[in-house]
mmCIF file with all atom_site columns, C-alpha atoms in Angstrom:
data_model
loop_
_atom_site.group_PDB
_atom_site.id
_atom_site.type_symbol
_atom_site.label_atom_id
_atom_site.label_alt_id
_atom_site.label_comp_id
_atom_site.label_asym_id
_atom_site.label_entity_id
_atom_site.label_seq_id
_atom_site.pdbx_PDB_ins_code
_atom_site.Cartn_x
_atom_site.Cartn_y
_atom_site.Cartn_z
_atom_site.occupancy
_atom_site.B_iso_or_equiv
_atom_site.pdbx_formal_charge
_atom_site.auth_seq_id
_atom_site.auth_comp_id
_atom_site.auth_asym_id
_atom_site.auth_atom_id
_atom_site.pdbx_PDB_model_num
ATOM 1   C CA . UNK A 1 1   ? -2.286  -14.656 10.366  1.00 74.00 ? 1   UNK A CA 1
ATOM 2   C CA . UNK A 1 2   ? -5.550  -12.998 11.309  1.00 86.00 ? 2   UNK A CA 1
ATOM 3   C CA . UNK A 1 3   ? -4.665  -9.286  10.401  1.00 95.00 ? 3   UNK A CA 1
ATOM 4   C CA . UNK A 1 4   ? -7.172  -7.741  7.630   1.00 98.00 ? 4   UNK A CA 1
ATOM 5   C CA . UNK A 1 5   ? -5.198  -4.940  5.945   1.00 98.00 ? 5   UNK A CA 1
ATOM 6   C CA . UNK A 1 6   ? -6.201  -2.392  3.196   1.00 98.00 ? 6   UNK A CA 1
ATOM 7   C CA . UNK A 1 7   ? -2.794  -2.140  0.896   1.00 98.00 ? 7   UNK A CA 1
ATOM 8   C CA . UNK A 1 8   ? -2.765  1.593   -1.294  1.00 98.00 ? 8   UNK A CA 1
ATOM 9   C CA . UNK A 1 9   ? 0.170   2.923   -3.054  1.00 98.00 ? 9   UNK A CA 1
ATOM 10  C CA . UNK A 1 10  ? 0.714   6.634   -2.653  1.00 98.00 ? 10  UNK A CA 1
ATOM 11  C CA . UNK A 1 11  ? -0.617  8.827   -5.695  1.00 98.00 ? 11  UNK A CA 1
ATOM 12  C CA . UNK A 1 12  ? 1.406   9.964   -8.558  1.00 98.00 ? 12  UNK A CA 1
ATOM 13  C CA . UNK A 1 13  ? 4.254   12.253  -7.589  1.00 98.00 ? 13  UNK A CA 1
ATOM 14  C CA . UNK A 1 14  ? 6.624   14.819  -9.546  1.00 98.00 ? 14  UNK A CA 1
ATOM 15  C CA . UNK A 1 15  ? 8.875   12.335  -9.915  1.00 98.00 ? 15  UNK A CA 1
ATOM 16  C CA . UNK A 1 16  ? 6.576   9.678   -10.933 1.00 98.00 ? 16  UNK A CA 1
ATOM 17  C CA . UNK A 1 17  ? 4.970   11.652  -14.034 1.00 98.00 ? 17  UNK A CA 1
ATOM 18  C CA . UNK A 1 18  ? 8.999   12.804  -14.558 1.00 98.00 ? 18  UNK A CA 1
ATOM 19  C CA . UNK A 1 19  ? 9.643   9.050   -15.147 1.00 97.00 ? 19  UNK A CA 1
ATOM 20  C CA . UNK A 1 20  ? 12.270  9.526   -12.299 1.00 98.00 ? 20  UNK A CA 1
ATOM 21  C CA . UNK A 1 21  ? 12.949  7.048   -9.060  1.00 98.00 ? 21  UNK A CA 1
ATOM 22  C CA . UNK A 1 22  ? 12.685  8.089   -5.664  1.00 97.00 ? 22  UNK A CA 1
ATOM 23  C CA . UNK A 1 23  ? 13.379  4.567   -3.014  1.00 97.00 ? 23  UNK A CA 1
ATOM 24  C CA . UNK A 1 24  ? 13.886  6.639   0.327   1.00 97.00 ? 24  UNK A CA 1
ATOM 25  C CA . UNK A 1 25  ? 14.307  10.433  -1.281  1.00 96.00 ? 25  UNK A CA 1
ATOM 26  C CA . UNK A 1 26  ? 10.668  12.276  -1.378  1.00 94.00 ? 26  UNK A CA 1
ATOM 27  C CA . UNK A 1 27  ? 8.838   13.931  -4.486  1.00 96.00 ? 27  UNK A CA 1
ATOM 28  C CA . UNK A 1 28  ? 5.646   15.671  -3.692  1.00 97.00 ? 28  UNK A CA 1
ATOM 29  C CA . UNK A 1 29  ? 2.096   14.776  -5.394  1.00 98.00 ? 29  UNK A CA 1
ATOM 30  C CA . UNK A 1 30  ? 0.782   16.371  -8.384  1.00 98.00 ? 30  UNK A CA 1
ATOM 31  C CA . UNK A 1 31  ? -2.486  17.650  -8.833  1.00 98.00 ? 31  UNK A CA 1
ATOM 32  C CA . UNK A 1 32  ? -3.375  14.190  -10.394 1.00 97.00 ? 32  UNK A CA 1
ATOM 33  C CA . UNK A 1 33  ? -1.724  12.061  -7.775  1.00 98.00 ? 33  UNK A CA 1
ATOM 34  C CA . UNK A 1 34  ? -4.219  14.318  -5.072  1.00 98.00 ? 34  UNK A CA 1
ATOM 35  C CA . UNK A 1 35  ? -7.222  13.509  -6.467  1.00 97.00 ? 35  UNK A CA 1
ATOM 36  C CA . UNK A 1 36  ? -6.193  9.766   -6.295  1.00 97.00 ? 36  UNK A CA 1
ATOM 37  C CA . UNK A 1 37  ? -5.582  9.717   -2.717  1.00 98.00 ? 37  UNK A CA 1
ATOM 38  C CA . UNK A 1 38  ? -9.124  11.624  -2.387  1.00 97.00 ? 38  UNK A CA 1
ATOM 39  C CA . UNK A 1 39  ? -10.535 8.906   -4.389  1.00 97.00 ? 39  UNK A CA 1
ATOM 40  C CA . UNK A 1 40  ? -9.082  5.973   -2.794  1.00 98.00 ? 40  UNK A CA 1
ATOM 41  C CA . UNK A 1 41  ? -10.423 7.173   0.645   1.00 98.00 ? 41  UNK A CA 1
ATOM 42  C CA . UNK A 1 42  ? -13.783 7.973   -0.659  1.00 97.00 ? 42  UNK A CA 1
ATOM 43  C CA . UNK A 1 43  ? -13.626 4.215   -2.239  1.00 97.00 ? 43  UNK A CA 1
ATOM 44  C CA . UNK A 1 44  ? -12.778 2.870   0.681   1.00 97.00 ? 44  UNK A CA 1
ATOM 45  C CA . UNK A 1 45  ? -15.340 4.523   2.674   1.00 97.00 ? 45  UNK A CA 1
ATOM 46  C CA . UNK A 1 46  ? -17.602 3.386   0.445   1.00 97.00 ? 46  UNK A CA 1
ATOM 47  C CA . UNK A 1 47  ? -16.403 -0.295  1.153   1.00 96.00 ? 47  UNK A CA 1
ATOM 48  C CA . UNK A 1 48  ? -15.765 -0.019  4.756   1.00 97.00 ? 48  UNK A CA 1
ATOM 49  C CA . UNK A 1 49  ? -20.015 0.767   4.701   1.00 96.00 ? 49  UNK A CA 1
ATOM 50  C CA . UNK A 1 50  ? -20.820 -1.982  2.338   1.00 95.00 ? 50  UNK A CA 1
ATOM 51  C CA . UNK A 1 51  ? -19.157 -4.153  5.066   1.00 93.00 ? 51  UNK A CA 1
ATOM 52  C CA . UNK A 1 52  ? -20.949 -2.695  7.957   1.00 96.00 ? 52  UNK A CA 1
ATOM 53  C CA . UNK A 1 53  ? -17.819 -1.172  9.408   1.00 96.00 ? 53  UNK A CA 1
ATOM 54  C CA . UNK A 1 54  ? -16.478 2.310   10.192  1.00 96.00 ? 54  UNK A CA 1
ATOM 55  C CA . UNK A 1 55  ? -13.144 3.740   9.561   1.00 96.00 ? 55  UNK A CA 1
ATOM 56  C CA . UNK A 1 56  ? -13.027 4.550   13.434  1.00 96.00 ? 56  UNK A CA 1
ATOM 57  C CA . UNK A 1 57  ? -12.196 0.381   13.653  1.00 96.00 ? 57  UNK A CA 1
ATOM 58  C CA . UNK A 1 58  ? -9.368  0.417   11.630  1.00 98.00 ? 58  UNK A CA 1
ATOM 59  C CA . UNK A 1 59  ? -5.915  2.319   12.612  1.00 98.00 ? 59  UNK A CA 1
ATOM 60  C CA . UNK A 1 60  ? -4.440  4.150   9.769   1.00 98.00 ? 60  UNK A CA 1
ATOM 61  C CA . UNK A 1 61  ? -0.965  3.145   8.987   1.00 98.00 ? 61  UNK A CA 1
ATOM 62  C CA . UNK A 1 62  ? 1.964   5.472   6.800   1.00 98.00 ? 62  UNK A CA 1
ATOM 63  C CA . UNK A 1 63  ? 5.165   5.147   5.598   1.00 98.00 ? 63  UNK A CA 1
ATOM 64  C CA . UNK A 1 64  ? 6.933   8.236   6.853   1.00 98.00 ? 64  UNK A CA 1
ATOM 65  C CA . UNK A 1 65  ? 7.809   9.232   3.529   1.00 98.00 ? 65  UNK A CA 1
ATOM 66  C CA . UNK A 1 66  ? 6.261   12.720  2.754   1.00 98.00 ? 66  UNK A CA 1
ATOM 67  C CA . UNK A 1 67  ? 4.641   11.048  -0.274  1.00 98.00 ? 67  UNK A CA 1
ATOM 68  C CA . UNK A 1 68  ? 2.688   8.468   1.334   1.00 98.00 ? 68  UNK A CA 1
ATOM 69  C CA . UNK A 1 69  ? 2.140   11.334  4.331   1.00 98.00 ? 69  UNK A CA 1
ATOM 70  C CA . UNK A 1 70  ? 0.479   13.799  2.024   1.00 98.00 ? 70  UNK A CA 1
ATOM 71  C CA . UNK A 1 71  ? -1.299  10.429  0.710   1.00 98.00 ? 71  UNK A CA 1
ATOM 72  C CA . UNK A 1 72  ? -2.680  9.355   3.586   1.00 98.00 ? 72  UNK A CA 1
ATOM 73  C CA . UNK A 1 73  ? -3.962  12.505  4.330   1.00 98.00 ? 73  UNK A CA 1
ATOM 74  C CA . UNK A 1 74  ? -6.278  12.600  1.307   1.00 98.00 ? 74  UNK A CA 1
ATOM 75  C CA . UNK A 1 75  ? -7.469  9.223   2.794   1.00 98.00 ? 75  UNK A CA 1
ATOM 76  C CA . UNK A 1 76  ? -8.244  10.308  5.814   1.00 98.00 ? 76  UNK A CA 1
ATOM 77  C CA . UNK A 1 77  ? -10.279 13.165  4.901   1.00 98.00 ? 77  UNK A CA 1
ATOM 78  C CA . UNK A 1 78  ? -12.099 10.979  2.287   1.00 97.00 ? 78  UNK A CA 1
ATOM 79  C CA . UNK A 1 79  ? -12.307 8.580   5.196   1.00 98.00 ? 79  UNK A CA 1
ATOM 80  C CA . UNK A 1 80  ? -13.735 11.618  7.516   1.00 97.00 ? 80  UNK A CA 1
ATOM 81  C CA . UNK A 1 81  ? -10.875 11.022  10.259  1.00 98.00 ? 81  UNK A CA 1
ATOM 82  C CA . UNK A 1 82  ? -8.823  13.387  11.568  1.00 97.00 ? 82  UNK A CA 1
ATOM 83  C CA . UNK A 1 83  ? -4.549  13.781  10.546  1.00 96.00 ? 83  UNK A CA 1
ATOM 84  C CA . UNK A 1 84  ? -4.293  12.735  13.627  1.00 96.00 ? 84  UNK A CA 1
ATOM 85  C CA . UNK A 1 85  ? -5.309  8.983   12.987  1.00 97.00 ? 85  UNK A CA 1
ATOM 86  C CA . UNK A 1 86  ? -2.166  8.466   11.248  1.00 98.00 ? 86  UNK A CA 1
ATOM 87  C CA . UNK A 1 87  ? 0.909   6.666   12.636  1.00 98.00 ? 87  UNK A CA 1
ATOM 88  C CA . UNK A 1 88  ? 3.931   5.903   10.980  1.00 98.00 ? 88  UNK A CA 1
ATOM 89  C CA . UNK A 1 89  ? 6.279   3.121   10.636  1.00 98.00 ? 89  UNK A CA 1
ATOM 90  C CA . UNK A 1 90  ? 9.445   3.039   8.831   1.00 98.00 ? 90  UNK A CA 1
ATOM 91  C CA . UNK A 1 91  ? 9.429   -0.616  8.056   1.00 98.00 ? 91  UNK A CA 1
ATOM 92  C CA . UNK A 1 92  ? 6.445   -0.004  5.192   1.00 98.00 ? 92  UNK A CA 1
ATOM 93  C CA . UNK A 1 93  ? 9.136   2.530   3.544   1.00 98.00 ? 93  UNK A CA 1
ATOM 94  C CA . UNK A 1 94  ? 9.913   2.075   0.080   1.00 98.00 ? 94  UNK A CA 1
ATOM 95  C CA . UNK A 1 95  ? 13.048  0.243   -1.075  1.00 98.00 ? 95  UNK A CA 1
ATOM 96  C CA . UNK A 1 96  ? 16.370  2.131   -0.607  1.00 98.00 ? 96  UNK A CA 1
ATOM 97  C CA . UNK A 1 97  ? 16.862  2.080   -4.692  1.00 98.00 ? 97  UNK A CA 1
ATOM 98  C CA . UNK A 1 98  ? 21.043  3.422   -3.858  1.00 97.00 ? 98  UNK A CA 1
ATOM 99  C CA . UNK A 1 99  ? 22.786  5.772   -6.347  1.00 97.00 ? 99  UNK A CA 1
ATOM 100 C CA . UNK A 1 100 ? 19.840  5.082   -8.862  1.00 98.00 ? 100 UNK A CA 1
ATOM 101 C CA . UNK A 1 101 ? 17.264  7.543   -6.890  1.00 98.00 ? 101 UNK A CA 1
ATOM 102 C CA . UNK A 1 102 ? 16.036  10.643  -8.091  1.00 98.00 ? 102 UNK A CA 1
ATOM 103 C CA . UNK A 1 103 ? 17.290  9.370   -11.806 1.00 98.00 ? 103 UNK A CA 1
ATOM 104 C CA . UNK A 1 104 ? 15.405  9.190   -14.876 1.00 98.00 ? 104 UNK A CA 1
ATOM 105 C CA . UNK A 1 105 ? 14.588  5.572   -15.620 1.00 97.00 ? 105 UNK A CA 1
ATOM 106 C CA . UNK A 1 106 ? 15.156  6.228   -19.517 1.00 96.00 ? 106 UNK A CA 1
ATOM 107 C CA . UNK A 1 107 ? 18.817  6.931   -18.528 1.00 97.00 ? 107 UNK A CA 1
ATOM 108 C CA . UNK A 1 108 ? 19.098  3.939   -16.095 1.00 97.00 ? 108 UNK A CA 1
ATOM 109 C CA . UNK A 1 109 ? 18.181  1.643   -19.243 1.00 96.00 ? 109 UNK A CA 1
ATOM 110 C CA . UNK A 1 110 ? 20.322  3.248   -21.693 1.00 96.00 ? 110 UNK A CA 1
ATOM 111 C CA . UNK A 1 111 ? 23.180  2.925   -19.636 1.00 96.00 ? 111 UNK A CA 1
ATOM 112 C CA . UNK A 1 112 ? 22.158  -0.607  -18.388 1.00 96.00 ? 112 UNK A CA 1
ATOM 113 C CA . UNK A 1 113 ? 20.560  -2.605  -21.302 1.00 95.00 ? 113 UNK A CA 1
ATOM 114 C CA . UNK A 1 114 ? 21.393  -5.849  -19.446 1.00 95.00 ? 114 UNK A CA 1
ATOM 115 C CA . UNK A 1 115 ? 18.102  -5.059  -17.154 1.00 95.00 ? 115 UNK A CA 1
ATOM 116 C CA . UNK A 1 116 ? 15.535  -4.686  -20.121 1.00 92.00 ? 116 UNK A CA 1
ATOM 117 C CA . UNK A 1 117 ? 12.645  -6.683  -19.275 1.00 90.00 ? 117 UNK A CA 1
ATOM 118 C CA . UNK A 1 118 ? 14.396  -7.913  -16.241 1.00 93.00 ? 118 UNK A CA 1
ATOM 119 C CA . UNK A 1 119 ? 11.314  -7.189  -13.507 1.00 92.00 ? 119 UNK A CA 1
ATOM 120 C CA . UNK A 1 120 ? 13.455  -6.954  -10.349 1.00 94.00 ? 120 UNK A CA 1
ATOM 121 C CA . UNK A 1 121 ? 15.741  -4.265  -11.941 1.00 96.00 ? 121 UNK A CA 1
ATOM 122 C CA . UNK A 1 122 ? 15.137  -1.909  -9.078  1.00 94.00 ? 122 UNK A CA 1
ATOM 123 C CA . UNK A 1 123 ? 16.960  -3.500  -6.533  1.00 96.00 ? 123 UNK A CA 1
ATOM 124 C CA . UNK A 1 124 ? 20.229  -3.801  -8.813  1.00 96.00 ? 124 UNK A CA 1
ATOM 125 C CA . UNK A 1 125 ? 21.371  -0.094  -8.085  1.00 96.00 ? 125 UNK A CA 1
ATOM 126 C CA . UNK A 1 126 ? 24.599  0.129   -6.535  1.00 97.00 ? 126 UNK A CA 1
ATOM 127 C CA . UNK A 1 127 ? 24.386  0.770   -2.311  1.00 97.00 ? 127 UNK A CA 1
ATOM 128 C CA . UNK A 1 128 ? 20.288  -0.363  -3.448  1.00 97.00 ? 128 UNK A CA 1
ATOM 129 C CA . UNK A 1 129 ? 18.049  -2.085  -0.334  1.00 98.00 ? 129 UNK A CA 1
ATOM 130 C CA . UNK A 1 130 ? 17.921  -6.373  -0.949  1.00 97.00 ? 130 UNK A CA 1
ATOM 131 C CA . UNK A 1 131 ? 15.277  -7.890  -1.079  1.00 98.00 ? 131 UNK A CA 1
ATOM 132 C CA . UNK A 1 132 ? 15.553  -9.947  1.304   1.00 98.00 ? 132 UNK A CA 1
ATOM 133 C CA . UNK A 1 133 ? 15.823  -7.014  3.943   1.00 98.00 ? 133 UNK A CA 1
ATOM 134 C CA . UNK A 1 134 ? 12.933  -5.364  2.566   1.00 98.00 ? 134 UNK A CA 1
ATOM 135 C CA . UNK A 1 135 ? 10.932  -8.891  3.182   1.00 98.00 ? 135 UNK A CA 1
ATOM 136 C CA . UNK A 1 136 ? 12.818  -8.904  6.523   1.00 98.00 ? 136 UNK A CA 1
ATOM 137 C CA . UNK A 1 137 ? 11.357  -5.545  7.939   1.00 98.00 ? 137 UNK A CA 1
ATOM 138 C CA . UNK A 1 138 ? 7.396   -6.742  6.602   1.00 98.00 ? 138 UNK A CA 1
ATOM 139 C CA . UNK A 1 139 ? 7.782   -10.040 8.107   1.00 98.00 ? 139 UNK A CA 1
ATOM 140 C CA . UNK A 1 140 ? 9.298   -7.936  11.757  1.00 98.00 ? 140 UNK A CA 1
ATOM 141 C CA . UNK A 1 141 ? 6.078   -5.488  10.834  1.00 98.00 ? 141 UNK A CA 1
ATOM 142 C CA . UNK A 1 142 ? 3.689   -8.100  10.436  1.00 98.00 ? 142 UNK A CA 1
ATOM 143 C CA . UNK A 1 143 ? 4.293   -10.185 13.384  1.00 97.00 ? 143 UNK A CA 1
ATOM 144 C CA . UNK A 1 144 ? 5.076   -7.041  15.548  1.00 97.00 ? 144 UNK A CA 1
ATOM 145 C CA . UNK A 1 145 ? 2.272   -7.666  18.693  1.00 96.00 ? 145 UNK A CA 1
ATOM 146 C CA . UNK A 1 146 ? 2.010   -3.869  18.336  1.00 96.00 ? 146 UNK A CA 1
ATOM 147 C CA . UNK A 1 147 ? 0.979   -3.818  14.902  1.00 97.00 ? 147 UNK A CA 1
ATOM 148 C CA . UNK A 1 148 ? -2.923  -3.794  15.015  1.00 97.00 ? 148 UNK A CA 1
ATOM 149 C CA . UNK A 1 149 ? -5.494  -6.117  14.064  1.00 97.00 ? 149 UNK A CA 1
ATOM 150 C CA . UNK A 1 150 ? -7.193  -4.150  11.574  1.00 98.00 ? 150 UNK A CA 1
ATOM 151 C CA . UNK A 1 151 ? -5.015  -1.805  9.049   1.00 98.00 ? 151 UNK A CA 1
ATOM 152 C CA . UNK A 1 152 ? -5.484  0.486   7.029   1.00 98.00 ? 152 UNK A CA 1
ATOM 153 C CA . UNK A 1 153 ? -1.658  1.209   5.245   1.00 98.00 ? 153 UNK A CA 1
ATOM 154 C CA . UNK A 1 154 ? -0.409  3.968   2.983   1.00 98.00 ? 154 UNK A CA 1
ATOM 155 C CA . UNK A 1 155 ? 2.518   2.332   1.559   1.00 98.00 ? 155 UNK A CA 1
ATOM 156 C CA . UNK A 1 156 ? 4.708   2.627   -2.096  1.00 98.00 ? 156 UNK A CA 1
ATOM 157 C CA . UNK A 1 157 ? 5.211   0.635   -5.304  1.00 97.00 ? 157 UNK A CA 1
ATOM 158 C CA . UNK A 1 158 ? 7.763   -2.035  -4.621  1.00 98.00 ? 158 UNK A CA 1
ATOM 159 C CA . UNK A 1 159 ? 7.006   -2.290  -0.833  1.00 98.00 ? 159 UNK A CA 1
ATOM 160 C CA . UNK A 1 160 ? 3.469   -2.731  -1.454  1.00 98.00 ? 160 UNK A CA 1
ATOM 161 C CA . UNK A 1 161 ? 4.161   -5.581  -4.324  1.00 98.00 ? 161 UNK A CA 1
ATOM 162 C CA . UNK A 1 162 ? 6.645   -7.598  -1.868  1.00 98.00 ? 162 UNK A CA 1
ATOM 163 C CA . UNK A 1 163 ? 4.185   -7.509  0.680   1.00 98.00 ? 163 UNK A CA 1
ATOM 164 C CA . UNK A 1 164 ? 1.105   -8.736  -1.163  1.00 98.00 ? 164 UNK A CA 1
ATOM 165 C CA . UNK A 1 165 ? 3.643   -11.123 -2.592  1.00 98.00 ? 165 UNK A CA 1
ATOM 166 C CA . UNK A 1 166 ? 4.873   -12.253 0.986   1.00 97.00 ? 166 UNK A CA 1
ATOM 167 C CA . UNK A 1 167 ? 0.668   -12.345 1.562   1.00 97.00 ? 167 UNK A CA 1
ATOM 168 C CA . UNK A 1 168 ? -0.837  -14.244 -1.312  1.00 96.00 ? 168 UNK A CA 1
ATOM 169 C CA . UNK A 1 169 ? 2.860   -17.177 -0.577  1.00 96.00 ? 169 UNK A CA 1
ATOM 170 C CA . UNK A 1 170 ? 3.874   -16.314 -4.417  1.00 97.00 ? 170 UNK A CA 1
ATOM 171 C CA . UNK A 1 171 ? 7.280   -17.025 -5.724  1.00 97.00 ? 171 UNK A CA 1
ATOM 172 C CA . UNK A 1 172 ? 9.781   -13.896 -6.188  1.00 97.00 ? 172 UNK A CA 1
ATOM 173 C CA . UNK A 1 173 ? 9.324   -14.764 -10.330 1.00 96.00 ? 173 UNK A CA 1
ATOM 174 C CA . UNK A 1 174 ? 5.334   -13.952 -9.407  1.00 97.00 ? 174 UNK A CA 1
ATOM 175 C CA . UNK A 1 175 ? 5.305   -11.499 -7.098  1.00 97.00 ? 175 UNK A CA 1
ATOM 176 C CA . UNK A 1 176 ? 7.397   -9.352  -9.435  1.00 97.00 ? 176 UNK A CA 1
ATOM 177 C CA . UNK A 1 177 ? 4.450   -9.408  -12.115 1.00 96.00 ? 177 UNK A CA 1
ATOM 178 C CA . UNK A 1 178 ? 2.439   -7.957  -9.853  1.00 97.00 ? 178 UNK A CA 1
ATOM 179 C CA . UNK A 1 179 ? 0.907   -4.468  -10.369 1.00 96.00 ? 179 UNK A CA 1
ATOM 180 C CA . UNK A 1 180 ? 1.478   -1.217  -8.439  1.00 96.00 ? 180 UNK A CA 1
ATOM 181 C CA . UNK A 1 181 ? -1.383  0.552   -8.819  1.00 96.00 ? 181 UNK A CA 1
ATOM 182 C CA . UNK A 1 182 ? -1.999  4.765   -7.920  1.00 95.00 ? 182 UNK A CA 1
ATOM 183 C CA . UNK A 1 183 ? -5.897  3.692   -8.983  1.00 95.00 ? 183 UNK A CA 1
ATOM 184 C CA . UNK A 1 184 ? -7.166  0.469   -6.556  1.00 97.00 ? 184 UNK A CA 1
ATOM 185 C CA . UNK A 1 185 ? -6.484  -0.714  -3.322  1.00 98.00 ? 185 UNK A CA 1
ATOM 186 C CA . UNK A 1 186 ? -6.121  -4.168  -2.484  1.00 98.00 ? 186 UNK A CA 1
ATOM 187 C CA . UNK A 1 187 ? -7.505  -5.793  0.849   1.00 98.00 ? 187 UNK A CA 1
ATOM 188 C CA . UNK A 1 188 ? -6.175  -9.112  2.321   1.00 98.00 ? 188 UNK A CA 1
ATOM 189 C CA . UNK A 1 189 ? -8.715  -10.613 4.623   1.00 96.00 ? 189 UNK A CA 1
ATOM 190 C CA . UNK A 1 190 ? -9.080  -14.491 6.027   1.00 94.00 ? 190 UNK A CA 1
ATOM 191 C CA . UNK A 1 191 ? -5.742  -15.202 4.073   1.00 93.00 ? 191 UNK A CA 1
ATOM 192 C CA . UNK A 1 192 ? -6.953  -13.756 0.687   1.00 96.00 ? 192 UNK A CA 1
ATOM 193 C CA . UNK A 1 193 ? -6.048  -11.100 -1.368  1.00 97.00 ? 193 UNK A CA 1
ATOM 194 C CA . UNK A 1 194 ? -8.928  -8.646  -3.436  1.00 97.00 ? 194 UNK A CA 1
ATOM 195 C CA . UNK A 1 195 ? -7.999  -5.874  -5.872  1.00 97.00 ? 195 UNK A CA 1
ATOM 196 C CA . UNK A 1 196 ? -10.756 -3.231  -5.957  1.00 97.00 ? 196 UNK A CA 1
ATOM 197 C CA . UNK A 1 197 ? -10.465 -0.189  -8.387  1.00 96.00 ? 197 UNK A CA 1
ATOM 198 C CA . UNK A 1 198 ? -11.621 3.086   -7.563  1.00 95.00 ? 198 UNK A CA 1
ATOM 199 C CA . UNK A 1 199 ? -13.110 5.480   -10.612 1.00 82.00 ? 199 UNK A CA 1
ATOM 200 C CA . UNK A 1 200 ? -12.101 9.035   -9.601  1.00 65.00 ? 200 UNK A CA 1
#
C-alpha cells in the first residue's frame, strides 16, 4: 500500500481526565486536551516543512465524533488551513464500547476483576463493537479508491492502535501493547511506522 498517513488521537476530553469511557458517545476537550491538538498541528507543521511539503498536499481526515471534530480543528489552525479542509468518515470512529460507555473505568474493574491486566478489556462490554469489525471498516477505509493518497487523520485511542497494528502486520497480543498517545503523532510512510512527540 502506497498511502502515507499522519495517525493523532484526539486530545484529552472530560471524560478522559474523569477516568470515564466514551466508544461512540462524545465528551468535549478540556482546556488541556486543546492545547494538545494546537500542539500536534503546530508539530506537524513543523514536520510537513522539514520534509519540503505543505499541508495544502495532504487532505485532512476526522472521525465524526465531536471529539476528534473539535480536535482536528486545533490541527488545522496549527496547520494554517481552513475548517473547511476537514472531511469525515465514520469508519475511523472509535470502538462501539456497548453498555460500558460513559462509565467510570474504576467501577468497570471492581465489578469485573476477571479483566485486570487483560489488554483487550474494552471490547468485552456487553452489545461492545468486535474487533474484527472494527479491523473490517479500516481495511474497507484503507482500500477505499476514494480514500486519498496522502492523509492526514484525526482518529481515537483504540481505533488508532488497531490501525497502526493492522499497518506495522503485528499480532492482536502486540498490537494491544501499543500506546495511545494525546502527546505524538505517528506517520506510516513506504510501509513503516514513526512515532514523533510533540512538546507543547
Amino acid at each position: 500500500m502506497n498511502k502515507q498517513i499522519y495517525i493523532l488521537r484526539h486530545g484529552q476530553t472530560r471524560f478522559n481526565a474523569e477516568g470515564r469511557l466514551q466508544g461512540h458517545c462524545n465528551s468535549a476537550l478540556t482546556a488541556l486536551g486543546e492545547s494538545q491538538a494546537l500542539a500536534l498541528g503546530r508539530a506537524l507543521y513543523r514536520h510537513l516543512q522539514q520534509s519540503g511539503e505543505t499541508a495544502q498536499q495532504w487532505q485532512v481526515i476526522a472521525s465524526p465524533l465531536g471529539r476528534a471534530i473539535q480536535t482536528a480543528q486545533r490541527v488545522c489552525e496549527g496547520l494554517g488551513l481552513d475548517d473547511s479542509a476537514i472531511q469525515t468518515d465514520e469508519r475511523v470512529m472509535e470502538a462501539r464500547l456497548g453498555d460500558w460507555e460513559q462509565q467510570a473505568i474504576n467501577d468497570i474493574m471492581a465489578a469485573h476483576p476477571q479483566l485486570t491486566g487483560r489488554a483487550d478489556w474494552y471490547l468485552q462490554a456487553p452489545n461492545a463493537e468486535s474487533l474484527e469489525a472494527i479491523k473490517a471498516r479500516l481495511e474497507s477505509w484503507l482500500a477505499d479508491p476514494a480514500t486519498p493518497q496522502k492523509i492526514i487523520l484525526i482518529s481515537h485511542g483504540l481505533t488508532g492502535q488497531i490501525l497502526r497494528g493492522k499497518l506495522g502486520g503485528l499480532t492482536d497480543a502486540a498490537m494491544w501493547q501499543l500506546d495511545r498517545p494525546q502527546d505524538a503523532f505517528y506517520l506510516y510512510s513506504q510501509q513503516q511506522l514513526s512515532r514523533h512527540p510533540v512538546s507543547q
